[in-house]
PDB file of C-alpha atoms in Angstrom:
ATOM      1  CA  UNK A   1       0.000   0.000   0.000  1.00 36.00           C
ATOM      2  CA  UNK A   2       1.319   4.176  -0.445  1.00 41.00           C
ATOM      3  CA  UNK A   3       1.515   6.154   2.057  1.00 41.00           C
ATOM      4  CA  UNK A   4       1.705   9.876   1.572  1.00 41.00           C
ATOM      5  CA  UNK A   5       5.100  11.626   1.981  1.00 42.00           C
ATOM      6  CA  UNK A   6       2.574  14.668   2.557  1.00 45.00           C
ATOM      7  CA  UNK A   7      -0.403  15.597   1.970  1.00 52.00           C
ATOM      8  CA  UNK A   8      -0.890  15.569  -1.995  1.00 89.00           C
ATOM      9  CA  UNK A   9       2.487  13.299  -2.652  1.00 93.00           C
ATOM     10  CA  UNK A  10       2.446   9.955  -3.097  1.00 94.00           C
ATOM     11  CA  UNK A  11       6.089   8.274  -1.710  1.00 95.00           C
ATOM     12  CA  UNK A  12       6.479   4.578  -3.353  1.00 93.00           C
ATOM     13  CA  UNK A  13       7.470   1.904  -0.414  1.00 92.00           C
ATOM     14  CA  UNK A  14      11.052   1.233  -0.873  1.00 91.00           C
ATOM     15  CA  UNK A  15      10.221  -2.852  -0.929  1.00 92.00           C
ATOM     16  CA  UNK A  16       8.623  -2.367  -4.152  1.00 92.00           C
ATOM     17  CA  UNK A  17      12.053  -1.345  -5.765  1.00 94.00           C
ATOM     18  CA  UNK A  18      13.904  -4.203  -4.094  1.00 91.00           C
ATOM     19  CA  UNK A  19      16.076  -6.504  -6.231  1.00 92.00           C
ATOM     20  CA  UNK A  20      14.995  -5.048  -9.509  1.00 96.00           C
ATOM     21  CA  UNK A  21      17.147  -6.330 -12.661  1.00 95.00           C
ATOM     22  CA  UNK A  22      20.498  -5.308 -12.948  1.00 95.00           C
ATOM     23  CA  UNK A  23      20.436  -2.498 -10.352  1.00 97.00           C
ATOM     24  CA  UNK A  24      22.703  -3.109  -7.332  1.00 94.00           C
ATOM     25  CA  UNK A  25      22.635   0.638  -6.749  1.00 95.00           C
ATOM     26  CA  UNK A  26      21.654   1.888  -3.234  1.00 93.00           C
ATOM     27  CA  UNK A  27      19.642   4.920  -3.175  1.00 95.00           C
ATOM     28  CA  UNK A  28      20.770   8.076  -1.342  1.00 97.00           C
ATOM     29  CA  UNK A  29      17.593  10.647  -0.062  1.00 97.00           C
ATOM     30  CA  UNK A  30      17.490  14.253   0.408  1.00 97.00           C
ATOM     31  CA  UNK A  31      14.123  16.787   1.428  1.00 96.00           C
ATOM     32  CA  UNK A  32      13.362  19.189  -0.762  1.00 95.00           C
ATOM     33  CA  UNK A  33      10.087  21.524   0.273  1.00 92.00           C
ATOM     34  CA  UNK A  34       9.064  18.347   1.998  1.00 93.00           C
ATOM     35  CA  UNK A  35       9.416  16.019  -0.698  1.00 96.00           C
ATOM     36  CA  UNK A  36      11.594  13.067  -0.081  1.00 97.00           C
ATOM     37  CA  UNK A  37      14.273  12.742  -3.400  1.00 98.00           C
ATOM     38  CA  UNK A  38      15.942   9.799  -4.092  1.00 98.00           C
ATOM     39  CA  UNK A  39      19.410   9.660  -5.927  1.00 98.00           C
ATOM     40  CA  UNK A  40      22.238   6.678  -6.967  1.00 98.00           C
ATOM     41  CA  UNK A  41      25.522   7.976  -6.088  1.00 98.00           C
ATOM     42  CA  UNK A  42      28.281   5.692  -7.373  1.00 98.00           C
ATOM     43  CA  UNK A  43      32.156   6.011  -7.417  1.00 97.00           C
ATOM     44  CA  UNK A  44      34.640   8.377  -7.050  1.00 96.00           C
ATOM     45  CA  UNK A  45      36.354  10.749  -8.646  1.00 97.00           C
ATOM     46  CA  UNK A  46      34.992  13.769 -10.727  1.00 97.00           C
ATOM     47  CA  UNK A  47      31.279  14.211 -10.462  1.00 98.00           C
ATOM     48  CA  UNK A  48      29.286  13.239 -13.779  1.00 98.00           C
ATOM     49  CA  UNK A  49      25.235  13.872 -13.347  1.00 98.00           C
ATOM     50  CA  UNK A  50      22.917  11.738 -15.057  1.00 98.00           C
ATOM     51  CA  UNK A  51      19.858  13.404 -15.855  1.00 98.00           C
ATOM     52  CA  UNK A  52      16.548  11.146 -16.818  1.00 98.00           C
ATOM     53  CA  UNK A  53      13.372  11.792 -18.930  1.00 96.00           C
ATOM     54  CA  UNK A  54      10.339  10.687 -19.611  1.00 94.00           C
ATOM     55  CA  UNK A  55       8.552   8.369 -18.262  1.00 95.00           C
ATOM     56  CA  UNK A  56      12.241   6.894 -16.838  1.00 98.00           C
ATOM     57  CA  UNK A  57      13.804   7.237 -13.766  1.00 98.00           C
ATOM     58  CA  UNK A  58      17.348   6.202 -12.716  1.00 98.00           C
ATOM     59  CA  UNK A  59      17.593   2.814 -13.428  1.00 98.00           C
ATOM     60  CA  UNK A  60      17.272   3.693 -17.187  1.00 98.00           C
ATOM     61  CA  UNK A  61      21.227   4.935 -16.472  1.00 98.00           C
ATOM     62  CA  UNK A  62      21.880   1.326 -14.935  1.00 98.00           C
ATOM     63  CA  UNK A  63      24.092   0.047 -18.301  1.00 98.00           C
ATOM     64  CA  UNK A  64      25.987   3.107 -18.718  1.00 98.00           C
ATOM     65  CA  UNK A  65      27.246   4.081 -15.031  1.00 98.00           C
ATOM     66  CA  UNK A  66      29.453   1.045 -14.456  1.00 98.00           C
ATOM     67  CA  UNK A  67      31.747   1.744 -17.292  1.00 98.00           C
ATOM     68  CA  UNK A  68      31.647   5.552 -16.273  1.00 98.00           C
ATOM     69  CA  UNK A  69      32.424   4.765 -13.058  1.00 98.00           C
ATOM     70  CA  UNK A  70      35.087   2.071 -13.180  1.00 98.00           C
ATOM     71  CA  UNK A  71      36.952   4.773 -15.341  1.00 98.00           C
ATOM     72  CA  UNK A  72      37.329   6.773 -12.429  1.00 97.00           C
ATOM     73  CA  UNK A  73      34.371   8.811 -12.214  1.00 98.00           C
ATOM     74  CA  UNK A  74      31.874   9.930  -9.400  1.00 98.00           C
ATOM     75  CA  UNK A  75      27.711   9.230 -11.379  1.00 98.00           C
ATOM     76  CA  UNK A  76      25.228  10.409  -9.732  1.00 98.00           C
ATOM     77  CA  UNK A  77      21.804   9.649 -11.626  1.00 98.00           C
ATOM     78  CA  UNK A  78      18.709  11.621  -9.225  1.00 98.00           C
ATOM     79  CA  UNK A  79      15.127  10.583 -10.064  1.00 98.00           C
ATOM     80  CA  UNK A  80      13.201  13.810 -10.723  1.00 98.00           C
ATOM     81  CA  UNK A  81      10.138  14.780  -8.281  1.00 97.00           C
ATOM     82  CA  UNK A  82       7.306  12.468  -9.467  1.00 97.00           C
ATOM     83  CA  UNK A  83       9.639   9.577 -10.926  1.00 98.00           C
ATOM     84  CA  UNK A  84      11.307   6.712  -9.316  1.00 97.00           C
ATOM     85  CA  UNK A  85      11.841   6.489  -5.924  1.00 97.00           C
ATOM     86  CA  UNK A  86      11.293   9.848  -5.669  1.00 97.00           C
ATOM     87  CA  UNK A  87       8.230  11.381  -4.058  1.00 97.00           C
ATOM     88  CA  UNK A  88       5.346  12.095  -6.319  1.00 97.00           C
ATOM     89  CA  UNK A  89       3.079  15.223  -6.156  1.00 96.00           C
ATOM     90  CA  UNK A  90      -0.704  14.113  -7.215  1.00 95.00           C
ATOM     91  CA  UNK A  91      -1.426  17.444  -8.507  1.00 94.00           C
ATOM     92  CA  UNK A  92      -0.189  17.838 -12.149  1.00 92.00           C
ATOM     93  CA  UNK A  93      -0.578  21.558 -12.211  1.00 92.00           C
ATOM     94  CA  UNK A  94       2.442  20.729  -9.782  1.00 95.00           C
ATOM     95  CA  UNK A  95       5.043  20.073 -12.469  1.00 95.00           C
ATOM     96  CA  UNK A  96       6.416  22.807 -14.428  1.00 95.00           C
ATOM     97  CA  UNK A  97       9.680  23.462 -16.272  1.00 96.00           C
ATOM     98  CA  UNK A  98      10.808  26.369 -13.558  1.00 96.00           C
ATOM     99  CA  UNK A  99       9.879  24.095 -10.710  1.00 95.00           C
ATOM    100  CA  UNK A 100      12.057  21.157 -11.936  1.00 96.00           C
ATOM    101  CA  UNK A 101      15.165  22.930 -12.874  1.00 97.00           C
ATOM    102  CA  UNK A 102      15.381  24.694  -9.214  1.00 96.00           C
ATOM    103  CA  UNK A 103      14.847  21.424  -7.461  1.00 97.00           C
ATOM    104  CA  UNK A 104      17.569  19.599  -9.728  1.00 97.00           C
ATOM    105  CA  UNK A 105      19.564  22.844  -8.957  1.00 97.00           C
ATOM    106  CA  UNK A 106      19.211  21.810  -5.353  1.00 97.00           C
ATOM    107  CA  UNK A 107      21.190  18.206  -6.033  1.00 98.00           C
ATOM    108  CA  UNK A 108      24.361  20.686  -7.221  1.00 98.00           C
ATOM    109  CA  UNK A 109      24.415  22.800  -4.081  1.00 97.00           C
ATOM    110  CA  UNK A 110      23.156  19.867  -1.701  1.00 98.00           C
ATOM    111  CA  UNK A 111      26.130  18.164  -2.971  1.00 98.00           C
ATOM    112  CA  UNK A 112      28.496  20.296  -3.474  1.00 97.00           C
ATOM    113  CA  UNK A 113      29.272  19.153  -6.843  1.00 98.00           C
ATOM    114  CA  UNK A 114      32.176  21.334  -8.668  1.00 97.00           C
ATOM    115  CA  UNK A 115      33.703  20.301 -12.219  1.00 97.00           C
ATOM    116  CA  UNK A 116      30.244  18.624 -13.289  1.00 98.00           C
ATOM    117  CA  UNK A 117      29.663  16.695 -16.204  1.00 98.00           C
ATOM    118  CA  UNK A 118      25.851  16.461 -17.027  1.00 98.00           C
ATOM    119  CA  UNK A 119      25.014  13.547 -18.854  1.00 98.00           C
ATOM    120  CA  UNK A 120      21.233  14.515 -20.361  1.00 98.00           C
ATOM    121  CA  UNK A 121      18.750  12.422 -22.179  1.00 98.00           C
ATOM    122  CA  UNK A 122      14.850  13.386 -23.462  1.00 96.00           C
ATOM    123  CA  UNK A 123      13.707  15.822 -20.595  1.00 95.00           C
ATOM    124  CA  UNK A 124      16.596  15.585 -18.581  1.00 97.00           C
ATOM    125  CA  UNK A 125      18.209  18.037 -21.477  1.00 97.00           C
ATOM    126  CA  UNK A 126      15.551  21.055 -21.051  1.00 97.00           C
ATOM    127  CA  UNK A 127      16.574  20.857 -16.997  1.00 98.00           C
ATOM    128  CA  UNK A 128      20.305  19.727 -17.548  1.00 98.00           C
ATOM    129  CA  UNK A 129      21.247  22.410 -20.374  1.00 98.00           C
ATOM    130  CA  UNK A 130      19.086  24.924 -18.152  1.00 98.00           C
ATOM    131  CA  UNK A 131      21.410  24.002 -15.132  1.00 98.00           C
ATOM    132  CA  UNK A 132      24.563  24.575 -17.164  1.00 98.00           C
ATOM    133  CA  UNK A 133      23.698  27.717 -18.408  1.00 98.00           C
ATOM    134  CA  UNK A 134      22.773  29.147 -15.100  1.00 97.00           C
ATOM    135  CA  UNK A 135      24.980  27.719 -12.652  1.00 97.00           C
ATOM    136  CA  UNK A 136      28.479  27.336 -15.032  1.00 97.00           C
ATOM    137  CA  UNK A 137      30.569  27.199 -12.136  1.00 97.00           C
ATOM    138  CA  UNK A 138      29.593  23.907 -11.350  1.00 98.00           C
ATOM    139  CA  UNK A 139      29.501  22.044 -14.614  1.00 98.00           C
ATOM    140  CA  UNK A 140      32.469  22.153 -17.153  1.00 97.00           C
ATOM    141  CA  UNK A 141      31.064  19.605 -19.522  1.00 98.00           C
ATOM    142  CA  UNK A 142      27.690  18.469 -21.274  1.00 98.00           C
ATOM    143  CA  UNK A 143      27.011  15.240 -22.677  1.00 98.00           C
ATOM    144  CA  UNK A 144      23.495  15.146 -25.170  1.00 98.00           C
ATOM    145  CA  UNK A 145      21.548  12.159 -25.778  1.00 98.00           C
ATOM    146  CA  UNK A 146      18.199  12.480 -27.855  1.00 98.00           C
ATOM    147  CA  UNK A 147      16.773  15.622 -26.087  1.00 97.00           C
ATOM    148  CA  UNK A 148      16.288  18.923 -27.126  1.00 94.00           C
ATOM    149  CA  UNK A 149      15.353  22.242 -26.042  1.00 95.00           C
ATOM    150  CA  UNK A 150      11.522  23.640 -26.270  1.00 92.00           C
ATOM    151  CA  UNK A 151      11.038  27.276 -27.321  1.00 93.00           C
ATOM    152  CA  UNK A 152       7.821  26.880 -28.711  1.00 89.00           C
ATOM    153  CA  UNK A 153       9.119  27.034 -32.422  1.00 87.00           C
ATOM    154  CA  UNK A 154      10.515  23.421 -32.339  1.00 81.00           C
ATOM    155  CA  UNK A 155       9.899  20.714 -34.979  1.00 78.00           C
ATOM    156  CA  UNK A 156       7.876  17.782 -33.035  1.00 78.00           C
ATOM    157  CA  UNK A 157       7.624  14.273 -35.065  1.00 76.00           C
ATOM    158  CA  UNK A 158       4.301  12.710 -35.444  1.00 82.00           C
ATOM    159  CA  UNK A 159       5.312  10.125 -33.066  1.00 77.00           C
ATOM    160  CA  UNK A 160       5.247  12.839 -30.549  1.00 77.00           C
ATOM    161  CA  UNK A 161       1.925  14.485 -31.219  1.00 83.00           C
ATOM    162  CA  UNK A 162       0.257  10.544 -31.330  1.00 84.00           C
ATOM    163  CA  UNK A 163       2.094  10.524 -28.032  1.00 80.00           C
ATOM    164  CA  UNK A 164       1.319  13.462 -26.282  1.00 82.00           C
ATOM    165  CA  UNK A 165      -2.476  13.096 -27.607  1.00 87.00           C
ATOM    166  CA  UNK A 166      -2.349   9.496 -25.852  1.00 86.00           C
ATOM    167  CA  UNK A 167      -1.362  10.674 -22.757  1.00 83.00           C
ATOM    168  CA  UNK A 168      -3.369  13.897 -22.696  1.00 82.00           C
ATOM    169  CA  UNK A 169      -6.099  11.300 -22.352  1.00 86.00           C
ATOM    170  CA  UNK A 170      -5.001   8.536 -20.493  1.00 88.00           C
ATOM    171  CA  UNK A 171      -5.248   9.058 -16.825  1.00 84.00           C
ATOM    172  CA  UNK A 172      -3.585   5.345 -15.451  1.00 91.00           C
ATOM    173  CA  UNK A 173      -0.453   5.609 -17.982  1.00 92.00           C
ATOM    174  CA  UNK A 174       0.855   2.569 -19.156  1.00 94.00           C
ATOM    175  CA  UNK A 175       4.819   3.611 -18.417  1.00 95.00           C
ATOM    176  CA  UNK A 176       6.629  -0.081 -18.996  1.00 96.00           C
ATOM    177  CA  UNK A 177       4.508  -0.114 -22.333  1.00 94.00           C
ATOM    178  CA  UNK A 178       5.515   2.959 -23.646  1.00 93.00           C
ATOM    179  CA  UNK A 179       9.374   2.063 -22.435  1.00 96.00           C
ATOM    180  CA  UNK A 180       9.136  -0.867 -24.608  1.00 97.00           C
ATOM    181  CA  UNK A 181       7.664   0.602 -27.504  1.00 94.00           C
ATOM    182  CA  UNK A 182      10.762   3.308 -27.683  1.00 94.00           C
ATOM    183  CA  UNK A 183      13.665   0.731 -27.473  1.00 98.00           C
ATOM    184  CA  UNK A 184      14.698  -0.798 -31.146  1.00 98.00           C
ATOM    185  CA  UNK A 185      14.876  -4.156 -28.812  1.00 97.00           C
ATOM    186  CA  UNK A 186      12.490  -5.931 -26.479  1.00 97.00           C
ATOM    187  CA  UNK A 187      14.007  -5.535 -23.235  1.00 97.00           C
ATOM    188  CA  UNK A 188      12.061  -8.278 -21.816  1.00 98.00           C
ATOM    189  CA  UNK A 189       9.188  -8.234 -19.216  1.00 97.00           C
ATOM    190  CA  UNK A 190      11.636  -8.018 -16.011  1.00 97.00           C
ATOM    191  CA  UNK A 191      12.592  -4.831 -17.057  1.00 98.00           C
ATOM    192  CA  UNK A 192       9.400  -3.320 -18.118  1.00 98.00           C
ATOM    193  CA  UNK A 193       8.342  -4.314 -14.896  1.00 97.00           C
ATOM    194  CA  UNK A 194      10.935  -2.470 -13.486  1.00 98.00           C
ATOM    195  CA  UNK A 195      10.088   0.645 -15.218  1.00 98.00           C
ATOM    196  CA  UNK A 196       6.137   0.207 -14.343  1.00 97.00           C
ATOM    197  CA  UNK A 197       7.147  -0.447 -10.349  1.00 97.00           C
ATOM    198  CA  UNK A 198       7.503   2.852  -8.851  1.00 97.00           C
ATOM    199  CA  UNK A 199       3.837   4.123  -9.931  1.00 93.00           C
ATOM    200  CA  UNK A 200       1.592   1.287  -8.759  1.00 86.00           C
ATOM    201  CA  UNK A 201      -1.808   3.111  -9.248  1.00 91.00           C
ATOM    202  CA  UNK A 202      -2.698   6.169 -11.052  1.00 93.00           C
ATOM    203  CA  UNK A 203      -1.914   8.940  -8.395  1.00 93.00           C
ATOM    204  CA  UNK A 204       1.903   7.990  -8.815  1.00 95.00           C
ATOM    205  CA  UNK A 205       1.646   8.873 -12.668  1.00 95.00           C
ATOM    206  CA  UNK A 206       0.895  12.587 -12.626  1.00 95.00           C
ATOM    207  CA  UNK A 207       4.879  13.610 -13.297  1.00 95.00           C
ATOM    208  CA  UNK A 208       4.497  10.601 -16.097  1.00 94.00           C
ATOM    209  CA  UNK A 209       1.381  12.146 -17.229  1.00 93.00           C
ATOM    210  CA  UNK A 210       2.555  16.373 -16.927  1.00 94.00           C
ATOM    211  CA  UNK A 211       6.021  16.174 -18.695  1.00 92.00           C
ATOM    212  CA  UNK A 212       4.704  15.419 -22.404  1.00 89.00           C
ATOM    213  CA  UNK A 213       2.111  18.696 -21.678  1.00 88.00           C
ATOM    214  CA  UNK A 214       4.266  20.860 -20.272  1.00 91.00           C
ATOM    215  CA  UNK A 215       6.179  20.941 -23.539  1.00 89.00           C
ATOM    216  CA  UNK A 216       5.679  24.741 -25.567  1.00 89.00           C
ATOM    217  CA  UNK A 217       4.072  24.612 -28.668  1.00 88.00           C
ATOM    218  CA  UNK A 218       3.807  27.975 -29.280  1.00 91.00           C
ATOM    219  CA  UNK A 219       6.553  30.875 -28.564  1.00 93.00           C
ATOM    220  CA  UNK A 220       4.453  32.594 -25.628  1.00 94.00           C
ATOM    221  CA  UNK A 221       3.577  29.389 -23.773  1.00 92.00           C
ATOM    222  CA  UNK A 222       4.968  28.834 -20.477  1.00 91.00           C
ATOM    223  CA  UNK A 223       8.729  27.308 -20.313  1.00 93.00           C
ATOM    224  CA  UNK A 224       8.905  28.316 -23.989  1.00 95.00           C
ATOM    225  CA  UNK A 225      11.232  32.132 -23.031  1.00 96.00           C
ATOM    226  CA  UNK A 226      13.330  29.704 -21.138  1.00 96.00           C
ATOM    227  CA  UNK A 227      13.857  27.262 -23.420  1.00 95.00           C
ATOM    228  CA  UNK A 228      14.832  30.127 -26.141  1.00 96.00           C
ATOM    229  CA  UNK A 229      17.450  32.034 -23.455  1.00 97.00           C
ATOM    230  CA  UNK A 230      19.005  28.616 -23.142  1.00 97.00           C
ATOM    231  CA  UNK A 231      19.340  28.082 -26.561  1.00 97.00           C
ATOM    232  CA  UNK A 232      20.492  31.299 -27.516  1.00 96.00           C
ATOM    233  CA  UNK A 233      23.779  30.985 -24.307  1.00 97.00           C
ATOM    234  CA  UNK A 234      24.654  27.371 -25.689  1.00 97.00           C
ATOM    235  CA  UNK A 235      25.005  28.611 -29.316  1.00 95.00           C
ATOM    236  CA  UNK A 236      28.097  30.661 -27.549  1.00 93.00           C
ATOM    237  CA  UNK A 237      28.970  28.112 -25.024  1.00 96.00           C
ATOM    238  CA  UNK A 238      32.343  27.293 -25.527  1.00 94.00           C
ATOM    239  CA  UNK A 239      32.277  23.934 -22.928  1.00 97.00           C
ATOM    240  CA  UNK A 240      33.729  20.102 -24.170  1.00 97.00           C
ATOM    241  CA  UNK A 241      30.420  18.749 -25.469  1.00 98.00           C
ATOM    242  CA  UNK A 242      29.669  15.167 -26.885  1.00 98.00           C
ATOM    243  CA  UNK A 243      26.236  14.370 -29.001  1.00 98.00           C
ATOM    244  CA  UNK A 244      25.281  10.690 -29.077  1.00 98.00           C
ATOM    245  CA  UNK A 245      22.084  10.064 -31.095  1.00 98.00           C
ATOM    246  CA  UNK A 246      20.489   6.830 -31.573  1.00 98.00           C
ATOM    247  CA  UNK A 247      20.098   5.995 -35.667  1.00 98.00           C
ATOM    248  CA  UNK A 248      15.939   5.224 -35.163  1.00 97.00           C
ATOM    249  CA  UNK A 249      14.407   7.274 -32.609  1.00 96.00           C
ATOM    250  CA  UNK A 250      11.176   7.652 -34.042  1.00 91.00           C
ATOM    251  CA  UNK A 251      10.605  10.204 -31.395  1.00 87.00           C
ATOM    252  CA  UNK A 252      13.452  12.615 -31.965  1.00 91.00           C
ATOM    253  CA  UNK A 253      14.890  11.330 -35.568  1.00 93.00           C
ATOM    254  CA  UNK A 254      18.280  11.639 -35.875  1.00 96.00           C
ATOM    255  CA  UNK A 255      18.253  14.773 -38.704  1.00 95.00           C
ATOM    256  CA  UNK A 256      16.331  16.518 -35.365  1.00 93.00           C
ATOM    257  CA  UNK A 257      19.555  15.691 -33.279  1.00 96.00           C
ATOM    258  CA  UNK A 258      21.556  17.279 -36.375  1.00 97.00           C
ATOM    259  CA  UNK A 259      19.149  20.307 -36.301  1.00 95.00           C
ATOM    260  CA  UNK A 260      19.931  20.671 -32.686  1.00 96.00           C
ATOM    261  CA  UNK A 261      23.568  20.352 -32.706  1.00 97.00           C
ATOM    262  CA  UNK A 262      24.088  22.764 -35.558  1.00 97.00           C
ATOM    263  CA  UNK A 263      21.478  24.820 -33.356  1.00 95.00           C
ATOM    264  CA  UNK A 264      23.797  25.217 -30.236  1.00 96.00           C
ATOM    265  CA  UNK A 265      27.253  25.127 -32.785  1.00 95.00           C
ATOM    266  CA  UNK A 266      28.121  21.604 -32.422  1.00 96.00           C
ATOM    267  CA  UNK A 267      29.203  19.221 -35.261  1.00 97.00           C
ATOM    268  CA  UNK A 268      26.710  16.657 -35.911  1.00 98.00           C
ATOM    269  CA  UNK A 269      25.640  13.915 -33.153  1.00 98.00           C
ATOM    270  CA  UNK A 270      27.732  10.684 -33.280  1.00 98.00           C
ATOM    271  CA  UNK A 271      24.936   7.941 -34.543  1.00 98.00           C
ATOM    272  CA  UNK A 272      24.528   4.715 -31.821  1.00 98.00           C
ATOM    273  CA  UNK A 273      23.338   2.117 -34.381  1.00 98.00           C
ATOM    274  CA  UNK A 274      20.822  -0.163 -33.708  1.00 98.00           C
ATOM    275  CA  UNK A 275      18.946   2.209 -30.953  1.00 98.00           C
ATOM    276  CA  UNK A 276      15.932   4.029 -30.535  1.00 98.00           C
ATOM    277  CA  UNK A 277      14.673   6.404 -28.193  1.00 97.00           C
ATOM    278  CA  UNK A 278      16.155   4.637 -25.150  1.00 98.00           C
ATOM    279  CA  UNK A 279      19.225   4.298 -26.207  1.00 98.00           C
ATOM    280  CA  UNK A 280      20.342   3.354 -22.942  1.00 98.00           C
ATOM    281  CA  UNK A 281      18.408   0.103 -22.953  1.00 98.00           C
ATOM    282  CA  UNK A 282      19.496  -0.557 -26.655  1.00 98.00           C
ATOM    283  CA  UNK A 283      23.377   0.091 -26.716  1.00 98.00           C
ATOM    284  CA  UNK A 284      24.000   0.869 -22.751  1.00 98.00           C
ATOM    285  CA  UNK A 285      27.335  -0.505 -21.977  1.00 98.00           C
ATOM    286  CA  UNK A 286      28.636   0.999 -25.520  1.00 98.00           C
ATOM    287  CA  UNK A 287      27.256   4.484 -24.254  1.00 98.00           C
ATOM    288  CA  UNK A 288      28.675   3.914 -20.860  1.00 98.00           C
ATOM    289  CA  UNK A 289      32.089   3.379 -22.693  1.00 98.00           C
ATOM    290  CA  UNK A 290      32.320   6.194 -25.323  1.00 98.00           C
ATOM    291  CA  UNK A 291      31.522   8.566 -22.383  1.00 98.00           C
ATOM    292  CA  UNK A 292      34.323   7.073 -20.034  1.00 98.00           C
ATOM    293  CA  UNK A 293      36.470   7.449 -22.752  1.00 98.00           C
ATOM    294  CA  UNK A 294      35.547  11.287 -23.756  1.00 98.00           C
ATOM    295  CA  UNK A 295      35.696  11.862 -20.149  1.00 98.00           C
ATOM    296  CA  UNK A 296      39.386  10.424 -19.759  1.00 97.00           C
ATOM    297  CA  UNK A 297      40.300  12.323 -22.807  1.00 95.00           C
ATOM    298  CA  UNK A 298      39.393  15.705 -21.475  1.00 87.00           C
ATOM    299  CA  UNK A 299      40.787  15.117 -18.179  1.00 69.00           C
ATOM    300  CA  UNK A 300      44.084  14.246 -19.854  1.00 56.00           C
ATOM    301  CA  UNK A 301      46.983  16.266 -20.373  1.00 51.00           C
TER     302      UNK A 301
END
């Protein structure tokens, strides 16, 4: 059974995310304006963030980190408010673009993280690129994976509108189904369960159910200014940056990742065959390694 972390929050029982597949990671907790947030923190060394989307939560990171880690790095992969093992706010008027980018702002200065790499997938990039634009002095480096950044003017693929529409009117999301129908392979039911576990009724799924809405469609829609100054500071930023893109995200195609990267003055993405949108399920351990290795690279004299 949930039991409230407060009043209109929903906390999942940590017994439920027991001995999930492939996921030996102990979660550390932190308060934020009374919300208990749960984060993996792995290794030593410098600090590299890993920054979730939609519908995911950390263990979506749980192929790449070892790689990143044994190479002498520090990961740290938070579940957002509303994912995870993360508290979850019932109210979906809760969740907005300003709200999620100070509370993931909170994990830097909580932590004291200096010399930051943030790794950023789907909406992790909107709050991650957001974070390194406004706090610099903590993160030297940006890693993108099949994200993007919302001003309102973007280029959105059918297969987002067909998914946005579903979940504008679906009120008990189906999050382990819509994992699975992003990956170019079947992950198999263990792990879909694993994605569906932290949101055991419909109250858990309003962060699952906000994100895809709270996306701009229009310049003067809320987050959309945001979005834009962000855009406009990373076409400038002069930071080590690595793309990965999967080849067949049917979500964000690849030519959107090229869009983006010649957007913010980066060369095109490097392509991660045989992936979709969660590339991380697809091709995690190769992800895990070309980002240990960029990460050695730049730390090298």
């Amino acid at each position: 059974m949930l039991r409230p972390a407060m009043t209109d929050a929903v906390r999942t029982p940590d017994e439920i995310l027991d001995g999930l597949p492939d996921f030996p990671f102990d979660p550390c907790h932190r308060t934020v304006d009374g919300l208990r947030l749960a984060h993996l923190d792995d290794g030593d060394g410098a600090p590299v963030i890993f920054l979730h989307g939609e519908p995911t939560w950390s263990f979506l990171w749980r192929k790449v980190i070892p790689p990143v880690r044994d190479a002498g790095f520090r990961c740290i992969a938070p579940d957002l408010p509303g994912f995870g093992r993360s508290d979850k706010p019932t109210d979906i008027d809760w969740y907005s673009y300003d709200r999620h980018t100070d509370v993931a702002a909170t994990l830097l200065d909580d932590l004291d993280l200096r010399g930051a790499t943030v790794v950023v997938h789907d909406w992790g990039g909107p709050i991650g690129l957001r974070l390194a634009v406004e706090r610099p002095e903590r993160i030297d480096r940006l890693v993108i994976l099949d994200t993007g950044l919302f001003t309102g003017r973007q280029r959105m693929a059918d297969a987002w509108t067909a998914f946005r529409d579903f979940v504008a009117r679906t009120d008990d999301l189906p999050v382990g189904f819509l994992v699975r129908g992003a990956c170019q392979h079947d992950p198999g039911d263990d792990v879909i369960a694993a994605y569906d576990a932290p949101y055991p009724n419909a109250d858990a799924k309003a962060g699952a159910r906000a994100f895809p809405l709270m996306i701009p469609l229009t310049p003067d829609a809320p987050g959309a200014a945001a979005g834009q100054r962000v855009l406009d500071a990373l076409r400038d930023d002069r930071r080590p940056t690595l793309m990965l893109w999967a080849d067949s995200d049917p979500v964000l195609p690849l030519a959107t990742g090229e869009r983006f990267a010649a957007a913010i003055g980066q060369p095109p993405p490097r392509t991660i065959a045989d992936a979709s949108h969660f590339l991380q399920e697809d091709q995690g351990p190769l992800i895990g390694g070309l980002i240990a290795d960029w990460l050695t690279s730049q730390s090298s004299p």
